[in-house]
Tab-separated table of C-alpha atoms in Angstrom:
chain	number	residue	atom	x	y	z
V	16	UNK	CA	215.112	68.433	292.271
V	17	UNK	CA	216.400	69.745	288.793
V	18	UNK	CA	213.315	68.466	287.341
V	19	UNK	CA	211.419	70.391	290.124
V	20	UNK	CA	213.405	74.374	289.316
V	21	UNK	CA	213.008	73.589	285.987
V	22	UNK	CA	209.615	73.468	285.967
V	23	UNK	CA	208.544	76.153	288.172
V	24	UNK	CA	211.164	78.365	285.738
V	25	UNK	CA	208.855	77.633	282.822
V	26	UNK	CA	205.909	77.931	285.206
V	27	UNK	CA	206.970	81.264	285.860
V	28	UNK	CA	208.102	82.445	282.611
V	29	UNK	CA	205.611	80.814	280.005
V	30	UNK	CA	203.507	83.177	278.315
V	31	UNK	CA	199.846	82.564	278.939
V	32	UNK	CA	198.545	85.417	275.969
V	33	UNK	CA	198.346	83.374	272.695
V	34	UNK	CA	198.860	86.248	270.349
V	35	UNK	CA	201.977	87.337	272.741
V	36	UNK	CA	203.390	83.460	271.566
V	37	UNK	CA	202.350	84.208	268.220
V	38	UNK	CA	204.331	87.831	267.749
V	39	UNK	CA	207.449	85.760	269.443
V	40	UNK	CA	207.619	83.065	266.955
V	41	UNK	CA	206.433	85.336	263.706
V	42	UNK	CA	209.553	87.757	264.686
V	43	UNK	CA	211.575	85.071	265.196
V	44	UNK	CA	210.789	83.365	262.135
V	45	UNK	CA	211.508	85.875	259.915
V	46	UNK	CA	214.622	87.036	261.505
V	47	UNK	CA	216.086	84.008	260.643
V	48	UNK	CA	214.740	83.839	257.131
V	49	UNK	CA	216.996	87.474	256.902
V	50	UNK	CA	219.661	86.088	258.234
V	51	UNK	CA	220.395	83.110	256.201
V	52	UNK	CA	218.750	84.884	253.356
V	53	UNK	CA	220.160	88.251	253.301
V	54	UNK	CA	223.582	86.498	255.012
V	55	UNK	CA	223.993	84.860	251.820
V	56	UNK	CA	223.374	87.288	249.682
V	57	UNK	CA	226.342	89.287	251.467
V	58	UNK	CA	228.819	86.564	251.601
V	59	UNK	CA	227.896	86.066	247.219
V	60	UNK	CA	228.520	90.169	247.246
V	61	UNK	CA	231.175	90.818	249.776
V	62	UNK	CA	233.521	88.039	248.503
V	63	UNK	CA	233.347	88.731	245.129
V	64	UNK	CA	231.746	85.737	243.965
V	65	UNK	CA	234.386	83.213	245.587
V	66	UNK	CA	232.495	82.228	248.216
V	67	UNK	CA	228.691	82.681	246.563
V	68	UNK	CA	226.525	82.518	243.354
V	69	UNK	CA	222.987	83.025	242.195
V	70	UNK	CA	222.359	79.728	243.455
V	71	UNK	CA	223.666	79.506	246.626
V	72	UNK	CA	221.588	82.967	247.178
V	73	UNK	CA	218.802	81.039	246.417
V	74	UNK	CA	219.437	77.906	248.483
V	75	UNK	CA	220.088	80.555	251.358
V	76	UNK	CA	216.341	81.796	251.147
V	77	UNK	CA	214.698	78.342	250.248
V	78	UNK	CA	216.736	76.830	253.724
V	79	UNK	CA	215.705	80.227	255.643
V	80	UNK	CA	212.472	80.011	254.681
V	81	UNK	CA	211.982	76.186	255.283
V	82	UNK	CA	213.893	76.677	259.010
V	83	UNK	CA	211.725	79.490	260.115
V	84	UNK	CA	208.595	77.671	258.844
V	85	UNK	CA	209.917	74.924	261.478
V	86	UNK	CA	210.131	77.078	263.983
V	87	UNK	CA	207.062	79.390	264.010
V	88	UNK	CA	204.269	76.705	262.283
V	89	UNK	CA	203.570	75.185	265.250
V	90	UNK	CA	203.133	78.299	267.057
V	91	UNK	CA	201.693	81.341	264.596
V	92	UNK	CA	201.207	79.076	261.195
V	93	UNK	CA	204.779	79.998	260.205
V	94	UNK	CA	203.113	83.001	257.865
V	95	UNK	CA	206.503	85.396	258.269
V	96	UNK	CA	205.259	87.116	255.200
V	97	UNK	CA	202.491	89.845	255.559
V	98	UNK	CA	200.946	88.811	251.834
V	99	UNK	CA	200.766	85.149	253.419
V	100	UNK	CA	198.878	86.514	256.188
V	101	UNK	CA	196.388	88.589	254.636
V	102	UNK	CA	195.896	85.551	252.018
V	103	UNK	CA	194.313	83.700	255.057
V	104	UNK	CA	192.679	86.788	256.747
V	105	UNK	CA	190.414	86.992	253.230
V	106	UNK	CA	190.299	82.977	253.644
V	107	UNK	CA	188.935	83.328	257.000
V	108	UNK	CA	191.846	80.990	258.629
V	109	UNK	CA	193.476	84.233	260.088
V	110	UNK	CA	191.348	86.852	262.612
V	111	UNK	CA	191.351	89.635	260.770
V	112	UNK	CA	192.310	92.191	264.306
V	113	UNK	CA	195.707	89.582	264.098
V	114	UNK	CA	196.630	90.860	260.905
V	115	UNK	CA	198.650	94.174	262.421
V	116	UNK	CA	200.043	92.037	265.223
V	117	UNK	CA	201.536	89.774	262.711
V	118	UNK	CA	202.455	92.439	260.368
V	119	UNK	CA	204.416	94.684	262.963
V	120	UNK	CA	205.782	91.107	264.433
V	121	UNK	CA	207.316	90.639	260.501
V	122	UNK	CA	208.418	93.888	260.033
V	123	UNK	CA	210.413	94.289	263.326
V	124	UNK	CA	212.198	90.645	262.695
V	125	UNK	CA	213.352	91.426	259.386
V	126	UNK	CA	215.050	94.827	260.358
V	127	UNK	CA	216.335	93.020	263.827
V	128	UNK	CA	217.576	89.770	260.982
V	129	UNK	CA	219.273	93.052	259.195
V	130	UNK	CA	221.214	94.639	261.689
V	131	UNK	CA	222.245	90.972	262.607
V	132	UNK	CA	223.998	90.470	258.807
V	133	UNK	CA	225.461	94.375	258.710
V	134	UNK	CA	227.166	93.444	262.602
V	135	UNK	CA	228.130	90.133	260.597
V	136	UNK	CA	229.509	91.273	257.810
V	137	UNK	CA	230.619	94.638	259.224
V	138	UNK	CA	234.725	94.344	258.551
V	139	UNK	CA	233.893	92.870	255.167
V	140	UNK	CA	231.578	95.401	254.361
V	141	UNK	CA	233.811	98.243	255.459
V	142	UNK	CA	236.842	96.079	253.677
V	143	UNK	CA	235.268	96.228	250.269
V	144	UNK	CA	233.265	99.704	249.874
V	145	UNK	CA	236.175	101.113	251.545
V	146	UNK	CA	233.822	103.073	253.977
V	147	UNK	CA	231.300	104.256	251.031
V	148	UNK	CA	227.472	102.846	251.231
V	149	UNK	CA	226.881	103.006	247.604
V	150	UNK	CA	222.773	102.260	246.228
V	151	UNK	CA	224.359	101.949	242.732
V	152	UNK	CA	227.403	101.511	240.560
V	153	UNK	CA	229.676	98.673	240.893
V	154	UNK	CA	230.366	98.653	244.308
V	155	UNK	CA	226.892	98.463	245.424
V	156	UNK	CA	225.910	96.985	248.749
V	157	UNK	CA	222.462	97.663	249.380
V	158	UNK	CA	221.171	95.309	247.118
V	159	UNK	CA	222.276	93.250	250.255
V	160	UNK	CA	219.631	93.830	252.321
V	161	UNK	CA	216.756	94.616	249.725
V	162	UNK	CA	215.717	94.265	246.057
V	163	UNK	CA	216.357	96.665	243.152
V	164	UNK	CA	215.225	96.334	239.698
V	165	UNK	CA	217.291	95.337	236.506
V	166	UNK	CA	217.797	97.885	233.820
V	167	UNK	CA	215.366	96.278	231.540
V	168	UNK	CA	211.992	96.511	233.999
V	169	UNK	CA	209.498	98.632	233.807
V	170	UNK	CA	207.532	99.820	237.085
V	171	UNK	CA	204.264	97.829	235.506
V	172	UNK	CA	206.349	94.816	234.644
V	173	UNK	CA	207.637	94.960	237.965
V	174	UNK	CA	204.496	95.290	239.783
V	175	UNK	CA	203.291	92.401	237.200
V	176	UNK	CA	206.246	90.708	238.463
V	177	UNK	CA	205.702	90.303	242.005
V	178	UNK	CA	202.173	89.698	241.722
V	179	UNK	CA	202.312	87.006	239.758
V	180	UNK	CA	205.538	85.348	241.466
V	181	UNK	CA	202.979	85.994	244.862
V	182	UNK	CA	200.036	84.436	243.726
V	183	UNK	CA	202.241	81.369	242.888
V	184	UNK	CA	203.624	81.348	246.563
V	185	UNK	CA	200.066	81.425	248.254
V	186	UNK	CA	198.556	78.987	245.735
V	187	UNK	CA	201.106	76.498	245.966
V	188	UNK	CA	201.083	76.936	250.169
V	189	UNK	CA	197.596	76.859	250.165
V	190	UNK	CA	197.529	73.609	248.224
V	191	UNK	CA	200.395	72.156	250.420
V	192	UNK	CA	198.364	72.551	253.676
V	193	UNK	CA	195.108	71.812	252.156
V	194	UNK	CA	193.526	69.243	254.260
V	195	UNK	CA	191.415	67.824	251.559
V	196	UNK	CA	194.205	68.122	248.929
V	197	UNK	CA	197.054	65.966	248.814
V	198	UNK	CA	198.899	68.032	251.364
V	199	UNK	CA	202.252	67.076	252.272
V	200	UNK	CA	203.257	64.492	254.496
V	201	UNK	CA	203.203	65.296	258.501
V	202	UNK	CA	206.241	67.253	259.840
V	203	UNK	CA	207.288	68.242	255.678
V	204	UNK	CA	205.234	70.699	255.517
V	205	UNK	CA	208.193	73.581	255.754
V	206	UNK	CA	210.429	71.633	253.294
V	207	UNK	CA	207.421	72.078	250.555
V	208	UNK	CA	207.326	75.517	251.336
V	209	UNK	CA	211.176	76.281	250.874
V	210	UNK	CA	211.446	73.900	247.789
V	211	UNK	CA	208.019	76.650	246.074
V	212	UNK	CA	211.008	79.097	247.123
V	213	UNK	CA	213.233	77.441	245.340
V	214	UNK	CA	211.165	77.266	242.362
V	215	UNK	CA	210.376	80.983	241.914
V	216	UNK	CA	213.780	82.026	242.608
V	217	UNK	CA	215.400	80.097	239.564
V	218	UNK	CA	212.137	80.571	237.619
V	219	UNK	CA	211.158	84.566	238.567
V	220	UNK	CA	214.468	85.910	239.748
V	221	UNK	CA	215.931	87.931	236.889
V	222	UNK	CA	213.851	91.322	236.811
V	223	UNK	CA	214.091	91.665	240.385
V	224	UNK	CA	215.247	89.035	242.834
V	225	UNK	CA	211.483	87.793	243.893
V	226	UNK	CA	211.321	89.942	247.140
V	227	UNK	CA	207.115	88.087	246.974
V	228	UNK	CA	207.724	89.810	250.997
V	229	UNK	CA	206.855	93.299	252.100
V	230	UNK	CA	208.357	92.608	255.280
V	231	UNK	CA	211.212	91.024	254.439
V	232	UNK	CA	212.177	93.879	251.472
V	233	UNK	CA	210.870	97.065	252.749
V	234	UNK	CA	212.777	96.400	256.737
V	235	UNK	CA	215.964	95.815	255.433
V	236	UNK	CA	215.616	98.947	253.244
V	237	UNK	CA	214.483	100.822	256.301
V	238	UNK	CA	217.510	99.412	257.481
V	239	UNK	CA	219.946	100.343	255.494
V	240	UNK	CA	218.957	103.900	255.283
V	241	UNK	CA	219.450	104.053	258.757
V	242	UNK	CA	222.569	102.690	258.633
V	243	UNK	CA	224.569	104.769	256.106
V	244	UNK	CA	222.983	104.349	252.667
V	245	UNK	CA	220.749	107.219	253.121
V	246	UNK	CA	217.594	107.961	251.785
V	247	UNK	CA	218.771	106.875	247.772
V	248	UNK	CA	217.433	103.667	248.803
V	249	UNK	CA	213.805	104.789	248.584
V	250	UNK	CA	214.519	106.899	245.429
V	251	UNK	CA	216.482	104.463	243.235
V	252	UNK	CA	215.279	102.934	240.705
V	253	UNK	CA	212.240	105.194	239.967
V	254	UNK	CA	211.549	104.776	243.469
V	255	UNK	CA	211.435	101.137	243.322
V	256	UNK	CA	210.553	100.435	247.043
V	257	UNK	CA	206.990	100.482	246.513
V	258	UNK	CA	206.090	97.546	244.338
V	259	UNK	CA	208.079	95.079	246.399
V	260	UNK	CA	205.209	96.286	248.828
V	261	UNK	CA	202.255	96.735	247.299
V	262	UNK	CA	202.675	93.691	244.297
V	263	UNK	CA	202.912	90.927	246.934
V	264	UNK	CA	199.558	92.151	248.930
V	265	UNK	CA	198.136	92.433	245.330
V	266	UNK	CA	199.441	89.069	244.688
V	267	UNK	CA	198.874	87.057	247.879
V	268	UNK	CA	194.834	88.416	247.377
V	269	UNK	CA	195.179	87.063	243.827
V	270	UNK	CA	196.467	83.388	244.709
V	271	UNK	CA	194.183	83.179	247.320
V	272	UNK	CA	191.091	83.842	245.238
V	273	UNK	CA	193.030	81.420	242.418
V	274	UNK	CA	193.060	78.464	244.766
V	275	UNK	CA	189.577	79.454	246.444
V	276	UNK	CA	187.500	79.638	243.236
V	277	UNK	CA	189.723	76.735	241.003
V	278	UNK	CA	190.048	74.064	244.202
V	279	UNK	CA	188.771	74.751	247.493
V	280	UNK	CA	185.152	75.703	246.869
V	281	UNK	CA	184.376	72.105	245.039
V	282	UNK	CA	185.775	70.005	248.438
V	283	UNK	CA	182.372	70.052	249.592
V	284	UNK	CA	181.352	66.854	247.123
V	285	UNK	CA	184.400	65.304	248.108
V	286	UNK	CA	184.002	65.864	251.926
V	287	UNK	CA	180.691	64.500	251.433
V	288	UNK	CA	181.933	61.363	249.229
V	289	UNK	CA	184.869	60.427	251.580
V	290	UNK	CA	184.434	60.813	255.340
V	291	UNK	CA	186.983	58.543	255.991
V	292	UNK	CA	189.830	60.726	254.345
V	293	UNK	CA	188.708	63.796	255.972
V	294	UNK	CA	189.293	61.736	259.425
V	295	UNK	CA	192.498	60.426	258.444
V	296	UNK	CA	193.422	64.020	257.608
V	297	UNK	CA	192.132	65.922	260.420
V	298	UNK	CA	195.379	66.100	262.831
V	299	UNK	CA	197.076	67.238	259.915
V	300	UNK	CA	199.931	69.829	261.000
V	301	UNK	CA	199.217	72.968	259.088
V	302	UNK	CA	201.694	75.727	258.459
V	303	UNK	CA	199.449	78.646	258.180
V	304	UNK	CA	195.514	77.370	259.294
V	305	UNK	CA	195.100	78.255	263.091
V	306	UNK	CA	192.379	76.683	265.340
């Protein structure tokens, strides 16, 4: 009989619109990679550095990247990054008329993962700005919720920056769910992904913190000046906010044409040579290739 309710609940409430499923789990996705992201980032700010480092910031994204991987792949490819998504729209593995569902599903998550940390961390936030949202200076919180560049970069080297930490990001996830590559082994797919997180951050993190995520850097900023940092959010830095936008589209294009024109065009011999490996393959859980 509990069996029975049960069932007719999900009968009634399962969605039957794929791209409906596929907004869900994109949102969802990426408002968790905020909130263990962005939540450690506050808990390495807000205590001072007792409780937090540089590389416990960067375990926090690699683990919320890898856990929402886990629980959108199955459902949208797990793309929670609009660069990743228009990587596989100029791949052909995306519909292009998905691309503004997914984007708007990745913008909305990250700003819902923000207000989650700022309700979160609200006392402790209060407790150690003493009431004052501050861009800059040494009490600075908003670098919380998004990325601001060091005193050294230039706008071009920061635009060079997140291209090039982007393209590495889409080549390496392209190679990982590559059917006729390697790959990684069923079900690991997400771990791969958070460990190429991993690597940039300890490798590409100094200029600017490797936003490589116009969703997940240009929400939270949205965010916070909504919620009491004001509008010196979008002007710091030389008005900063851009090139965490517009480098990773630039860069996701650019690994995607890497990986197209240096490995995925010259599978065709290969296919050809090995039938039996492409059969093997072919049930292969993929992260970001829909049917």
């Amino acid at each position: 009989m509990e069996h029975d309710r049960m069932r007719r609940f999900r009968e009634r409430c399962a969605l039957r619109q794929g791209i409906i499923k596929e907004f869900l789990a994109e949102f969802l996705g990426i408002f968790l990679l905020i909130l263990f992201g962005c939540g450690s980032v506050a808990q390495a700010v807000l205590s001072k550095g007792a409780l937090g480092e540089p590389l416990t910031i960067h375990i926090g994204f690699t683990l919320g990247v890898m856990m929402a991987v886990y629980v959108a792949g199955g459902v949208s490819g797990g793309h929670v990054n609009p660069a990743v998504s228009l990587a596989m729209v100029i791949l052909g593995k995306l519909p292009l008329k998905k691309l503004p569902v997914y984007v708007l599903a990745q913008f909305l998550g990250a700003f819902a993962g923000s207000c989650v940390v700022y309700c979160l961390y609200y006392d402790a936030l209060m407790d150690y700005t003493n009431g004052e949202l501050a861009v800059t200076g040494v009490n600075a919180t908003a670098n919380i919720f998004a990325s601001y560049p060091s005193k050294h970069l230039s706008p071009l080297n920061g635009f060079l920056d997140q291209v090039i930490a982007t393209a590495a990001l889409i080549l390496c996830i392209l190679a990982i769910t590559d059917r006729k590559n390697i790959g990684a082994p069923k079900g690991m797919e997400p771990l791969a992904v958070g460990l190429i997180i991993l690597a940039i951050g300890v490798s590409m993190g100094l200029n600017c913190g490797y936003p490589i995520n116009p969703a997940r850097d240009l929400a939270p900023r949205f965010f916070t000046a909504v919620a009491g940092w004001g509008m010196d959010v979008f002007r710091s830095g030389g008005c900063w906010w851009w090139i965490p936008v517009a480098g990773p589209m630039v860069g996701g294009v650019v690994g995607a044409a890497i990986y197209l024109f240096f490995i995925e065009l010259h599978h065709a011999e290969v296919q050809h040579a090995e039938p039996e490996k492409q059969e093997d393959v072919k049930d292969k859980y993929e992260i970001i290739t829909m049917s």
